[in-house]
Amino acid sequence: MKTVCCIKRVPDTTTRVKVGAGGAAIDRAGVEYVVNPYDEYAIEAAVKLREQTNGECIAVCLGPPEATKDLRTALAMGADRAIHLVDENAETRDSFSTAKALADALRPLQFDVAFFGKQSIDADNYQVGTMVARLLGIPSASVVVGMEVQGNTVVCSRAVEGGVETIPLPVPCIVTCQKGINVPRYPALKGIMSAKKKPLESIPAPAISNRVVVSKMELPPPRPAGKVLKGDAAANAREVVRLLREEAKII
Amino acid sequence: MANCILAVGEVREGQLKKITWEVVSQAKRLGAALNQPVCALLIGSGVNDARKPGEYGAATVFVADDAKFARYSTDGYADVVAKVARECGACAVLLGATAMGKDLAPAVAVTLETGVAADVTALAVAGGEIAALRPVYAGKARVTVTVATAPFMATLRPNVFLPEAPNAGAPVEVVKVDVSGITPKAPVTLFAAAAGGKVDLAEASIVVSGGRGVKGKAEGDDQALHGQFQENYKLLENLAATLGAATGASRAVVDAGWKPHSFQVGQTGKTVSPNVYIACGISGAIQHLAGMSSSKVIVAVNKDPDAPIFQVANYGIVGDLFEVLPKLNEEFKKALG
């Protein structure tokens, strides 16, 4: 099968967010960037399916020039080639402008299954994969925690409130990955060496207007200072339950 | 000509889910600010209580009731929402930021050629324009957004927008949606409920969550640690049973393999905003705080007085959770008597 994994470059989870000078995005100074954690599952799923079916795996990223590093990671994990849609300001794109550019790049690839992370951990929109599917007119399943390929059908398990849904998707289709779907491999030294020689095509990402416009970014208000109790466990337990009832009025 | 706010409800096995009241109620408040009536939409098979959204402020309830919608399908449901939004001239379409709403909204937005403000925690109207507040970076920051295209679309975070007091006598018109032209291409074929009727983490109004500290002083091989953690975690389960709470865990616990990922609270797990979050043996790594610091009240139990969790806790107990939790359970039992 021909598989695709779409990845995003995002600030590491340990980042302490500061608002940047424009007041509508983060201050990028000193921020460590990584492959979006959920996209690691997408890479693993795409590479694994390519190995099982002796097909081809293409890694795609809409990101700033530095994102070639993240595409090399995907190549080191086993993708055969990469396409980089270059946009210096990729971070300021909304879900639709990202999805539209990706859909146009994916359309000519004639893929069977394209994998995305279920959300990026920066903007938390969880929309891009589903939008790409709708733009391409193919079925999708989001937040997928398990997957089995049966002929030309990808049977997905999707985590929802109170249980798991089963959705069989005929190919071509799109799957957005949640932790649990697989265990991403670490790139082996051999993979890292060979990744340097694999083809990586860079093309400018088309400019597409944002539909969702950010006017302001701010830090959440600090939580009011709390009460910290020390000493006798029984007395403290009694006091906390009293405070929940009488002060917070919540129990 | 835009002439209503469309609130998309949620139906499971014919029953309306709680998020429906939250979405319809917020649509009513938005409609009051924009001088627009509220329409609700219910999609399912054998939908009960179709008039009930009227009690929360819907003037009209559109019902797409057909065997082909017995289970969810992204494309089938999206086609219905887009059709109704167009036919009723919605200027805003609101959904819950639930598993269904999060999946459905982007598909609908593509068809309606608009954008979605996702996982919104507040809506305001200024100069006839809707502004949405939404967390980013799992709550480490928040942004104010507008939607430049029409209709405005948003998914609303569960447990944040309170339902209005229901008005049983409110007039409501129920309209059947013609869905003859819609064929779901990739529907859900099976729903397997999680074992034991447990309260779902994302929907719970109280969460009891455990971190590495729940392991206690146990040492030994992986299997021994795993066993000891499960044994100790029963203290949390007992407390949760008393409170009707859901149970959760930190990333450290999930990464150690002691709890499945569905329990994880934090930046790479679930973001929760319950009324009460009780953190037990959780130090409070920044990724964890991001996922729970929008809880209304935070209670922390930790033996380390310098643990960062105490900086966000309303009520903290410095102490051994193995002593404190049984006492808390006793006190809650007395209080709830």
PDB file of N, CA and C in Angstrom, chain A residues 13 15-16 26 38 121-127 130 134 142 158 160-168 178-179 211-218 220-221 223 226-229 238 241 244 247 250-251, chain B residues 12 79 98-99 102-103 107 111 113-114 116 119 134 137-140 142-148 188-190 192-194 200 255 261 264 267-268 276 287 293 295-296 298 312-316 318 331:
ATOM      1  N   THR A  13       6.713  19.537  24.942  1.00  0.00           N
ATOM      2  CA  THR A  13       5.703  19.627  26.023  1.00  0.00           C
ATOM      3  C   THR A  13       6.230  20.316  27.281  1.00  0.00           C
ATOM      4  N   THR A  15       7.783  23.068  27.343  1.00  0.00           N
ATOM      5  CA  THR A  15       7.891  24.510  27.095  1.00  0.00           C
ATOM      6  C   THR A  15       7.046  25.308  28.087  1.00  0.00           C
ATOM      7  N   ARG A  16       7.672  26.347  28.646  1.00  0.00           N
ATOM      8  CA  ARG A  16       6.897  27.326  29.432  1.00  0.00           C
ATOM      9  C   ARG A  16       6.515  28.441  28.475  1.00  0.00           C
ATOM     10  N   ILE A  26       3.065  32.793  20.467  1.00  0.00           N
ATOM     11  CA  ILE A  26       4.051  32.640  21.535  1.00  0.00           C
ATOM     12  C   ILE A  26       5.385  33.274  21.139  1.00  0.00           C
ATOM     13  N   TYR A  38       1.771  13.170  18.812  1.00  0.00           N
ATOM     14  CA  TYR A  38       0.773  12.293  18.181  1.00  0.00           C
ATOM     15  C   TYR A  38       1.163  11.924  16.750  1.00  0.00           C
ATOM     16  N   ILE A 121      -0.135  19.516  19.538  1.00  0.00           N
ATOM     17  CA  ILE A 121      -0.186  19.907  20.955  1.00  0.00           C
ATOM     18  C   ILE A 121       0.075  21.396  21.149  1.00  0.00           C
ATOM     19  N   ASP A 122       0.166  22.161  20.053  1.00  0.00           N
ATOM     20  CA  ASP A 122       0.278  23.615  20.215  1.00  0.00           C
ATOM     21  C   ASP A 122      -1.103  24.278  20.070  1.00  0.00           C
ATOM     22  N   ALA A 123      -1.713  24.161  18.872  1.00  0.00           N
ATOM     23  CA  ALA A 123      -2.993  24.832  18.653  1.00  0.00           C
ATOM     24  C   ALA A 123      -4.177  24.022  19.182  1.00  0.00           C
ATOM     25  N   ASP A 124      -4.004  22.703  19.380  1.00  0.00           N
ATOM     26  CA  ASP A 124      -5.068  21.861  19.949  1.00  0.00           C
ATOM     27  C   ASP A 124      -6.388  21.964  19.180  1.00  0.00           C
ATOM     28  N   ASN A 125      -6.323  22.035  17.862  1.00  0.00           N
ATOM     29  CA  ASN A 125      -7.560  22.179  17.091  1.00  0.00           C
ATOM     30  C   ASN A 125      -8.205  20.847  16.693  1.00  0.00           C
ATOM     31  N   TYR A 126      -7.418  19.778  16.647  1.00  0.00           N
ATOM     32  CA  TYR A 126      -7.879  18.453  16.198  1.00  0.00           C
ATOM     33  C   TYR A 126      -8.840  18.536  15.012  1.00  0.00           C
ATOM     34  N   GLN A 127      -8.404  19.201  13.949  1.00  0.00           N
ATOM     35  CA  GLN A 127      -9.283  19.360  12.788  1.00  0.00           C
ATOM     36  C   GLN A 127      -8.634  18.960  11.467  1.00  0.00           C
ATOM     37  N   THR A 130      -9.253  15.441   9.542  1.00  0.00           N
ATOM     38  CA  THR A 130     -10.651  15.286   9.146  1.00  0.00           C
ATOM     39  C   THR A 130     -11.001  16.253   8.008  1.00  0.00           C
ATOM     40  N   ARG A 134     -12.316  15.385   4.145  1.00  0.00           N
ATOM     41  CA  ARG A 134     -13.543  15.976   3.589  1.00  0.00           C
ATOM     42  C   ARG A 134     -13.222  16.730   2.291  1.00  0.00           C
ATOM     43  N   SER A 142     -11.146   9.524  13.397  1.00  0.00           N
ATOM     44  CA  SER A 142     -10.243  10.307  14.238  1.00  0.00           C
ATOM     45  C   SER A 142     -10.061   9.647  15.596  1.00  0.00           C
ATOM     46  N   ARG A 158     -11.921   3.541  17.557  1.00  0.00           N
ATOM     47  CA  ARG A 158     -11.872   4.968  17.889  1.00  0.00           C
ATOM     48  C   ARG A 158     -12.347   5.140  19.324  1.00  0.00           C
ATOM     49  N   VAL A 160     -14.071   6.873  22.301  1.00  0.00           N
ATOM     50  CA  VAL A 160     -15.095   7.888  22.570  1.00  0.00           C
ATOM     51  C   VAL A 160     -15.483   7.802  24.045  1.00  0.00           C
ATOM     52  N   GLU A 161     -16.315   8.739  24.514  1.00  0.00           N
ATOM     53  CA  GLU A 161     -16.737   8.717  25.901  1.00  0.00           C
ATOM     54  C   GLU A 161     -17.400   7.367  26.205  1.00  0.00           C
ATOM     55  N   GLY A 162     -16.913   6.694  27.205  1.00  0.00           N
ATOM     56  CA  GLY A 162     -17.568   5.480  27.667  1.00  0.00           C
ATOM     57  C   GLY A 162     -17.345   4.237  26.824  1.00  0.00           C
ATOM     58  N   GLY A 163     -16.449   4.264  25.848  1.00  0.00           N
ATOM     59  CA  GLY A 163     -16.212   3.039  25.088  1.00  0.00           C
ATOM     60  C   GLY A 163     -15.390   3.238  23.833  1.00  0.00           C
ATOM     61  N   VAL A 164     -15.485   2.227  22.967  1.00  0.00           N
ATOM     62  CA  VAL A 164     -14.696   2.234  21.731  1.00  0.00           C
ATOM     63  C   VAL A 164     -15.616   1.925  20.559  1.00  0.00           C
ATOM     64  N   GLU A 165     -15.508   2.736  19.499  1.00  0.00           N
ATOM     65  CA  GLU A 165     -16.279   2.507  18.285  1.00  0.00           C
ATOM     66  C   GLU A 165     -15.419   1.780  17.260  1.00  0.00           C
ATOM     67  N   THR A 166     -16.022   0.907  16.470  1.00  0.00           N
ATOM     68  CA  THR A 166     -15.328   0.258  15.366  1.00  0.00           C
ATOM     69  C   THR A 166     -15.811   0.878  14.060  1.00  0.00           C
ATOM     70  N   ILE A 167     -14.847   1.342  13.240  1.00  0.00           N
ATOM     71  CA  ILE A 167     -15.202   1.962  11.960  1.00  0.00           C
ATOM     72  C   ILE A 167     -14.360   1.344  10.847  1.00  0.00           C
ATOM     73  N   PRO A 168     -14.967   0.550   9.960  1.00  0.00           N
ATOM     74  CA  PRO A 168     -14.226   0.051   8.809  1.00  0.00           C
ATOM     75  C   PRO A 168     -14.169   1.128   7.718  1.00  0.00           C
ATOM     76  N   GLN A 178      -4.153   8.285  17.899  1.00  0.00           N
ATOM     77  CA  GLN A 178      -4.106   8.542  19.332  1.00  0.00           C
ATOM     78  C   GLN A 178      -3.115   7.563  19.941  1.00  0.00           C
ATOM     79  N   LYS A 179      -2.486   7.958  21.044  1.00  0.00           N
ATOM     80  CA  LYS A 179      -1.600   7.073  21.792  1.00  0.00           C
ATOM     81  C   LYS A 179      -2.313   5.741  22.011  1.00  0.00           C
ATOM     82  N   ARG A 211      -9.416  31.343   8.178  1.00  0.00           N
ATOM     83  CA  ARG A 211     -10.832  31.578   8.479  1.00  0.00           C
ATOM     84  C   ARG A 211     -11.014  31.860   9.970  1.00  0.00           C
ATOM     85  N   VAL A 212     -10.194  31.205  10.793  1.00  0.00           N
ATOM     86  CA  VAL A 212     -10.223  31.467  12.235  1.00  0.00           C
ATOM     87  C   VAL A 212      -9.052  32.404  12.536  1.00  0.00           C
ATOM     88  N   VAL A 213      -9.380  33.578  13.058  1.00  0.00           N
ATOM     89  CA  VAL A 213      -8.375  34.631  13.225  1.00  0.00           C
ATOM     90  C   VAL A 213      -8.106  34.853  14.714  1.00  0.00           C
ATOM     91  N   VAL A 214      -6.842  34.738  15.098  1.00  0.00           N
ATOM     92  CA  VAL A 214      -6.459  34.964  16.493  1.00  0.00           C
ATOM     93  C   VAL A 214      -6.220  36.455  16.693  1.00  0.00           C
ATOM     94  N   SER A 215      -6.975  37.062  17.627  1.00  0.00           N
ATOM     95  CA  SER A 215      -6.773  38.492  17.872  1.00  0.00           C
ATOM     96  C   SER A 215      -5.897  38.726  19.089  1.00  0.00           C
ATOM     97  N   LYS A 216      -5.857  37.767  20.002  1.00  0.00           N
ATOM     98  CA  LYS A 216      -5.102  37.995  21.234  1.00  0.00           C
ATOM     99  C   LYS A 216      -4.684  36.664  21.844  1.00  0.00           C
ATOM    100  N   MET A 217      -3.461  36.612  22.369  1.00  0.00           N
ATOM    101  CA  MET A 217      -3.058  35.462  23.182  1.00  0.00           C
ATOM    102  C   MET A 217      -2.687  35.977  24.565  1.00  0.00           C
ATOM    103  N   GLU A 218      -3.085  35.246  25.575  1.00  0.00           N
ATOM    104  CA  GLU A 218      -2.745  35.652  26.947  1.00  0.00           C
ATOM    105  C   GLU A 218      -2.504  34.409  27.782  1.00  0.00           C
ATOM    106  N   PRO A 220      -3.263  32.171  31.114  1.00  0.00           N
ATOM    107  CA  PRO A 220      -4.463  32.050  31.953  1.00  0.00           C
ATOM    108  C   PRO A 220      -4.250  32.795  33.264  1.00  0.00           C
ATOM    109  N   PRO A 221      -5.336  33.321  33.858  1.00  0.00           N
ATOM    110  CA  PRO A 221      -5.164  34.020  35.134  1.00  0.00           C
ATOM    111  C   PRO A 221      -4.589  33.053  36.173  1.00  0.00           C
ATOM    112  N   ARG A 223      -4.127  30.937  39.464  1.00  0.00           N
ATOM    113  CA  ARG A 223      -5.126  30.460  40.426  1.00  0.00           C
ATOM    114  C   ARG A 223      -4.867  31.140  41.759  1.00  0.00           C
ATOM    115  N   GLY A 226      -3.833  28.908  47.523  1.00  0.00           N
ATOM    116  CA  GLY A 226      -4.668  27.950  48.242  1.00  0.00           C
ATOM    117  C   GLY A 226      -4.252  27.809  49.690  1.00  0.00           C
ATOM    118  N   LYS A 227      -4.975  26.941  50.395  1.00  0.00           N
ATOM    119  CA  LYS A 227      -4.641  26.629  51.782  1.00  0.00           C
ATOM    120  C   LYS A 227      -3.880  25.307  51.792  1.00  0.00           C
ATOM    121  N   VAL A 228      -2.725  25.279  52.430  1.00  0.00           N
ATOM    122  CA  VAL A 228      -1.962  24.038  52.523  1.00  0.00           C
ATOM    123  C   VAL A 228      -1.915  23.600  53.987  1.00  0.00           C
ATOM    124  N   LEU A 229      -2.417  22.408  54.239  1.00  0.00           N
ATOM    125  CA  LEU A 229      -2.530  21.899  55.608  1.00  0.00           C
ATOM    126  C   LEU A 229      -1.446  20.871  55.887  1.00  0.00           C
ATOM    127  N   ARG A 238     -10.720  16.108  57.586  1.00  0.00           N
ATOM    128  CA  ARG A 238     -11.984  16.686  58.050  1.00  0.00           C
ATOM    129  C   ARG A 238     -12.085  18.145  57.587  1.00  0.00           C
ATOM    130  N   VAL A 241     -12.746  18.519  53.742  1.00  0.00           N
ATOM    131  CA  VAL A 241     -14.148  18.227  53.406  1.00  0.00           C
ATOM    132  C   VAL A 241     -15.042  19.383  53.871  1.00  0.00           C
ATOM    133  N   LEU A 244     -14.604  22.219  51.369  1.00  0.00           N
ATOM    134  CA  LEU A 244     -15.299  21.925  50.111  1.00  0.00           C
ATOM    135  C   LEU A 244     -16.795  22.186  50.250  1.00  0.00           C
ATOM    136  N   GLU A 247     -16.865  26.501  52.153  1.00  0.00           N
ATOM    137  CA  GLU A 247     -16.199  27.609  51.461  1.00  0.00           C
ATOM    138  C   GLU A 247     -16.414  27.497  49.951  1.00  0.00           C
ATOM    139  N   ILE A 250     -19.185  23.009  47.130  1.00  0.00           N
ATOM    140  CA  ILE A 250     -19.159  22.195  45.931  1.00  0.00           C
ATOM    141  C   ILE A 250     -19.540  20.734  46.211  1.00  0.00           C
ATOM    142  N   ILE A 251     -19.524  20.346  47.491  1.00  0.00           N
ATOM    143  CA  ILE A 251     -19.934  18.975  47.824  1.00  0.00           C
ATOM    144  C   ILE A 251     -21.314  19.039  48.495  1.00  0.00           C
TER     145      ILE A 251
ATOM    146  N   ARG B  12     -27.262   9.128  21.917  1.00  0.00           N
ATOM    147  CA  ARG B  12     -26.647   7.800  21.966  1.00  0.00           C
ATOM    148  C   ARG B  12     -27.738   6.796  22.291  1.00  0.00           C
ATOM    149  N   ASP B  79     -23.138  15.673   6.544  1.00  0.00           N
ATOM    150  CA  ASP B  79     -24.062  16.061   5.471  1.00  0.00           C
ATOM    151  C   ASP B  79     -25.376  16.589   6.054  1.00  0.00           C
ATOM    152  N   THR B  98     -16.971  17.157  22.203  1.00  0.00           N
ATOM    153  CA  THR B  98     -16.944  15.759  22.616  1.00  0.00           C
ATOM    154  C   THR B  98     -16.283  14.954  21.503  1.00  0.00           C
ATOM    155  N   ALA B  99     -16.150  13.640  21.691  1.00  0.00           N
ATOM    156  CA  ALA B  99     -15.575  12.815  20.627  1.00  0.00           C
ATOM    157  C   ALA B  99     -16.345  13.041  19.332  1.00  0.00           C
ATOM    158  N   LYS B 102     -16.014  16.968  18.068  1.00  0.00           N
ATOM    159  CA  LYS B 102     -14.667  17.278  17.584  1.00  0.00           C
ATOM    160  C   LYS B 102     -14.430  16.675  16.211  1.00  0.00           C
ATOM    161  N   ASP B 103     -15.023  15.522  15.948  1.00  0.00           N
ATOM    162  CA  ASP B 103     -14.861  14.849  14.658  1.00  0.00           C
ATOM    163  C   ASP B 103     -15.772  15.465  13.594  1.00  0.00           C
ATOM    164  N   ALA B 107     -15.521  18.509   9.530  1.00  0.00           N
ATOM    165  CA  ALA B 107     -16.117  18.003   8.282  1.00  0.00           C
ATOM    166  C   ALA B 107     -17.242  18.932   7.820  1.00  0.00           C
ATOM    167  N   THR B 111     -17.647  21.729   4.269  1.00  0.00           N
ATOM    168  CA  THR B 111     -18.810  21.840   3.381  1.00  0.00           C
ATOM    169  C   THR B 111     -19.413  23.247   3.414  1.00  0.00           C
ATOM    170  N   GLU B 113     -17.808  25.871   4.031  1.00  0.00           N
ATOM    171  CA  GLU B 113     -16.734  26.812   3.670  1.00  0.00           C
ATOM    172  C   GLU B 113     -16.514  27.852   4.760  1.00  0.00           C
ATOM    173  N   THR B 114     -16.360  27.320   5.990  1.00  0.00           N
ATOM    174  CA  THR B 114     -16.097  28.227   7.106  1.00  0.00           C
ATOM    175  C   THR B 114     -15.072  27.599   8.056  1.00  0.00           C
ATOM    176  N   VAL B 116     -13.798  26.697  12.327  1.00  0.00           N
ATOM    177  CA  VAL B 116     -14.318  26.269  13.622  1.00  0.00           C
ATOM    178  C   VAL B 116     -13.394  26.765  14.735  1.00  0.00           C
ATOM    179  N   ASP B 119     -13.039  23.753  20.966  1.00  0.00           N
ATOM    180  CA  ASP B 119     -12.879  23.558  22.409  1.00  0.00           C
ATOM    181  C   ASP B 119     -12.967  24.886  23.165  1.00  0.00           C
ATOM    182  N   ARG B 134     -10.451  30.340  23.762  1.00  0.00           N
ATOM    183  CA  ARG B 134     -10.136  28.909  23.758  1.00  0.00           C
ATOM    184  C   ARG B 134      -8.726  28.660  24.251  1.00  0.00           C
ATOM    185  N   TYR B 137      -2.023  25.136  23.721  1.00  0.00           N
ATOM    186  CA  TYR B 137      -0.934  24.512  24.476  1.00  0.00           C
ATOM    187  C   TYR B 137      -1.500  23.836  25.726  1.00  0.00           C
ATOM    188  N   ALA B 138      -2.599  23.110  25.532  1.00  0.00           N
ATOM    189  CA  ALA B 138      -3.260  22.367  26.611  1.00  0.00           C
ATOM    190  C   ALA B 138      -3.587  23.236  27.813  1.00  0.00           C
ATOM    191  N   GLY B 139      -3.802  24.537  27.592  1.00  0.00           N
ATOM    192  CA  GLY B 139      -4.195  25.402  28.690  1.00  0.00           C
ATOM    193  C   GLY B 139      -3.056  26.255  29.235  1.00  0.00           C
ATOM    194  N   LYS B 140      -1.840  26.084  28.690  1.00  0.00           N
ATOM    195  CA  LYS B 140      -0.738  26.930  29.150  1.00  0.00           C
ATOM    196  C   LYS B 140      -0.957  28.378  28.712  1.00  0.00           C
ATOM    197  N   ARG B 142      -4.129  30.999  26.375  1.00  0.00           N
ATOM    198  CA  ARG B 142      -5.452  30.986  25.750  1.00  0.00           C
ATOM    199  C   ARG B 142      -5.509  32.092  24.711  1.00  0.00           C
ATOM    200  N   VAL B 143      -6.342  31.881  23.704  1.00  0.00           N
ATOM    201  CA  VAL B 143      -6.438  32.864  22.633  1.00  0.00           C
ATOM    202  C   VAL B 143      -7.894  33.296  22.451  1.00  0.00           C
ATOM    203  N   THR B 144      -8.051  34.539  22.002  1.00  0.00           N
ATOM    204  CA  THR B 144      -9.360  35.032  21.594  1.00  0.00           C
ATOM    205  C   THR B 144      -9.396  34.950  20.079  1.00  0.00           C
ATOM    206  N   VAL B 145     -10.413  34.292  19.534  1.00  0.00           N
ATOM    207  CA  VAL B 145     -10.501  34.129  18.082  1.00  0.00           C
ATOM    208  C   VAL B 145     -11.862  34.577  17.561  1.00  0.00           C
ATOM    209  N   THR B 146     -11.854  34.985  16.298  1.00  0.00           N
ATOM    210  CA  THR B 146     -13.095  35.243  15.582  1.00  0.00           C
ATOM    211  C   THR B 146     -13.083  34.359  14.343  1.00  0.00           C
ATOM    212  N   VAL B 147     -14.251  34.166  13.744  1.00  0.00           N
ATOM    213  CA  VAL B 147     -14.324  33.401  12.501  1.00  0.00           C
ATOM    214  C   VAL B 147     -14.667  34.391  11.391  1.00  0.00           C
ATOM    215  N   ALA B 148     -13.753  34.505  10.415  1.00  0.00           N
ATOM    216  CA  ALA B 148     -13.877  35.553   9.385  1.00  0.00           C
ATOM    217  C   ALA B 148     -14.949  35.203   8.351  1.00  0.00           C
ATOM    218  N   VAL B 188     -19.904   3.900  11.900  1.00  0.00           N
ATOM    219  CA  VAL B 188     -19.486   3.032  13.000  1.00  0.00           C
ATOM    220  C   VAL B 188     -20.307   1.750  12.904  1.00  0.00           C
ATOM    221  N   THR B 189     -19.645   0.591  13.034  1.00  0.00           N
ATOM    222  CA  THR B 189     -20.388  -0.669  12.933  1.00  0.00           C
ATOM    223  C   THR B 189     -20.596  -1.332  14.287  1.00  0.00           C
ATOM    224  N   LEU B 190     -19.828  -0.883  15.279  1.00  0.00           N
ATOM    225  CA  LEU B 190     -19.905  -1.532  16.582  1.00  0.00           C
ATOM    226  C   LEU B 190     -19.524  -0.518  17.650  1.00  0.00           C
ATOM    227  N   ALA B 192     -18.414  -0.739  21.630  1.00  0.00           N
ATOM    228  CA  ALA B 192     -18.138  -1.591  22.798  1.00  0.00           C
ATOM    229  C   ALA B 192     -18.015  -0.685  24.007  1.00  0.00           C
ATOM    230  N   ALA B 193     -18.987  -0.773  24.941  1.00  0.00           N
ATOM    231  CA  ALA B 193     -18.959   0.068  26.141  1.00  0.00           C
ATOM    232  C   ALA B 193     -17.806  -0.370  27.036  1.00  0.00           C
ATOM    233  N   ALA B 194     -17.175   0.618  27.671  1.00  0.00           N
ATOM    234  CA  ALA B 194     -16.119   0.305  28.641  1.00  0.00           C
ATOM    235  C   ALA B 194     -16.737  -0.479  29.791  1.00  0.00           C
ATOM    236  N   ASP B 200     -17.043   8.445  32.933  1.00  0.00           N
ATOM    237  CA  ASP B 200     -16.010   8.800  31.962  1.00  0.00           C
ATOM    238  C   ASP B 200     -15.218  10.027  32.441  1.00  0.00           C
ATOM    239  N   ASP B 255       3.048   5.916  31.408  1.00  0.00           N
ATOM    240  CA  ASP B 255       4.295   5.510  30.745  1.00  0.00           C
ATOM    241  C   ASP B 255       4.900   4.270  31.403  1.00  0.00           C
ATOM    242  N   HIS B 261      -3.708   4.367  28.589  1.00  0.00           N
ATOM    243  CA  HIS B 261      -3.651   5.781  28.204  1.00  0.00           C
ATOM    244  C   HIS B 261      -4.963   6.512  28.392  1.00  0.00           C
ATOM    245  N   GLN B 264      -4.978   8.905  31.203  1.00  0.00           N
ATOM    246  CA  GLN B 264      -3.983   9.973  31.334  1.00  0.00           C
ATOM    247  C   GLN B 264      -4.575  11.375  31.258  1.00  0.00           C
ATOM    248  N   GLN B 267      -1.065  17.162  29.003  1.00  0.00           N
ATOM    249  CA  GLN B 267      -0.926  17.694  27.648  1.00  0.00           C
ATOM    250  C   GLN B 267      -0.975  16.618  26.577  1.00  0.00           C
ATOM    251  N   THR B 268      -0.451  15.417  26.857  1.00  0.00           N
ATOM    252  CA  THR B 268      -0.580  14.361  25.847  1.00  0.00           C
ATOM    253  C   THR B 268      -1.631  13.337  26.267  1.00  0.00           C
ATOM    254  N   VAL B 276     -14.354  19.312  40.882  1.00  0.00           N
ATOM    255  CA  VAL B 276     -13.304  19.001  41.859  1.00  0.00           C
ATOM    256  C   VAL B 276     -12.319  18.014  41.243  1.00  0.00           C
ATOM    257  N   GLN B 287       3.281  19.423  32.174  1.00  0.00           N
ATOM    258  CA  GLN B 287       2.359  18.777  31.236  1.00  0.00           C
ATOM    259  C   GLN B 287       1.073  18.365  31.944  1.00  0.00           C
ATOM    260  N   SER B 293      -5.561  22.310  35.210  1.00  0.00           N
ATOM    261  CA  SER B 293      -5.602  23.519  36.031  1.00  0.00           C
ATOM    262  C   SER B 293      -6.817  24.396  35.729  1.00  0.00           C
ATOM    263  N   SER B 295      -9.714  23.111  36.280  1.00  0.00           N
ATOM    264  CA  SER B 295     -10.707  22.544  37.205  1.00  0.00           C
ATOM    265  C   SER B 295     -11.175  23.640  38.162  1.00  0.00           C
ATOM    266  N   LYS B 296     -12.438  23.552  38.606  1.00  0.00           N
ATOM    267  CA  LYS B 296     -12.943  24.634  39.460  1.00  0.00           C
ATOM    268  C   LYS B 296     -12.240  24.633  40.816  1.00  0.00           C
ATOM    269  N   ILE B 298      -9.237  22.450  43.069  1.00  0.00           N
ATOM    270  CA  ILE B 298      -8.206  21.407  43.035  1.00  0.00           C
ATOM    271  C   ILE B 298      -7.802  21.066  44.463  1.00  0.00           C
ATOM    272  N   VAL B 312      -1.103  25.169  42.445  1.00  0.00           N
ATOM    273  CA  VAL B 312      -2.399  25.346  41.779  1.00  0.00           C
ATOM    274  C   VAL B 312      -3.556  24.847  42.642  1.00  0.00           C
ATOM    275  N   ALA B 313      -3.230  24.178  43.763  1.00  0.00           N
ATOM    276  CA  ALA B 313      -4.285  23.571  44.583  1.00  0.00           C
ATOM    277  C   ALA B 313      -5.008  24.622  45.420  1.00  0.00           C
ATOM    278  N   ASN B 314      -6.340  24.522  45.492  1.00  0.00           N
ATOM    279  CA  ASN B 314      -7.101  25.356  46.414  1.00  0.00           C
ATOM    280  C   ASN B 314      -6.903  24.853  47.833  1.00  0.00           C
ATOM    281  N   TYR B 315      -6.900  23.508  47.968  1.00  0.00           N
ATOM    282  CA  TYR B 315      -6.738  22.886  49.265  1.00  0.00           C
ATOM    283  C   TYR B 315      -5.685  21.793  49.144  1.00  0.00           C
ATOM    284  N   GLY B 316      -4.618  21.946  49.919  1.00  0.00           N
ATOM    285  CA  GLY B 316      -3.553  20.949  49.856  1.00  0.00           C
ATOM    286  C   GLY B 316      -3.366  20.281  51.202  1.00  0.00           C
ATOM    287  N   VAL B 318      -0.399  18.190  53.031  1.00  0.00           N
ATOM    288  CA  VAL B 318       0.944  17.622  53.010  1.00  0.00           C
ATOM    289  C   VAL B 318       0.919  16.403  53.913  1.00  0.00           C
ATOM    290  N   GLU B 331     -14.526  10.930  55.824  1.00  0.00           N
ATOM    291  CA  GLU B 331     -15.145  12.243  56.010  1.00  0.00           C
ATOM    292  C   GLU B 331     -16.180  12.534  54.917  1.00  0.00           C
TER     293      GLU B 331
END
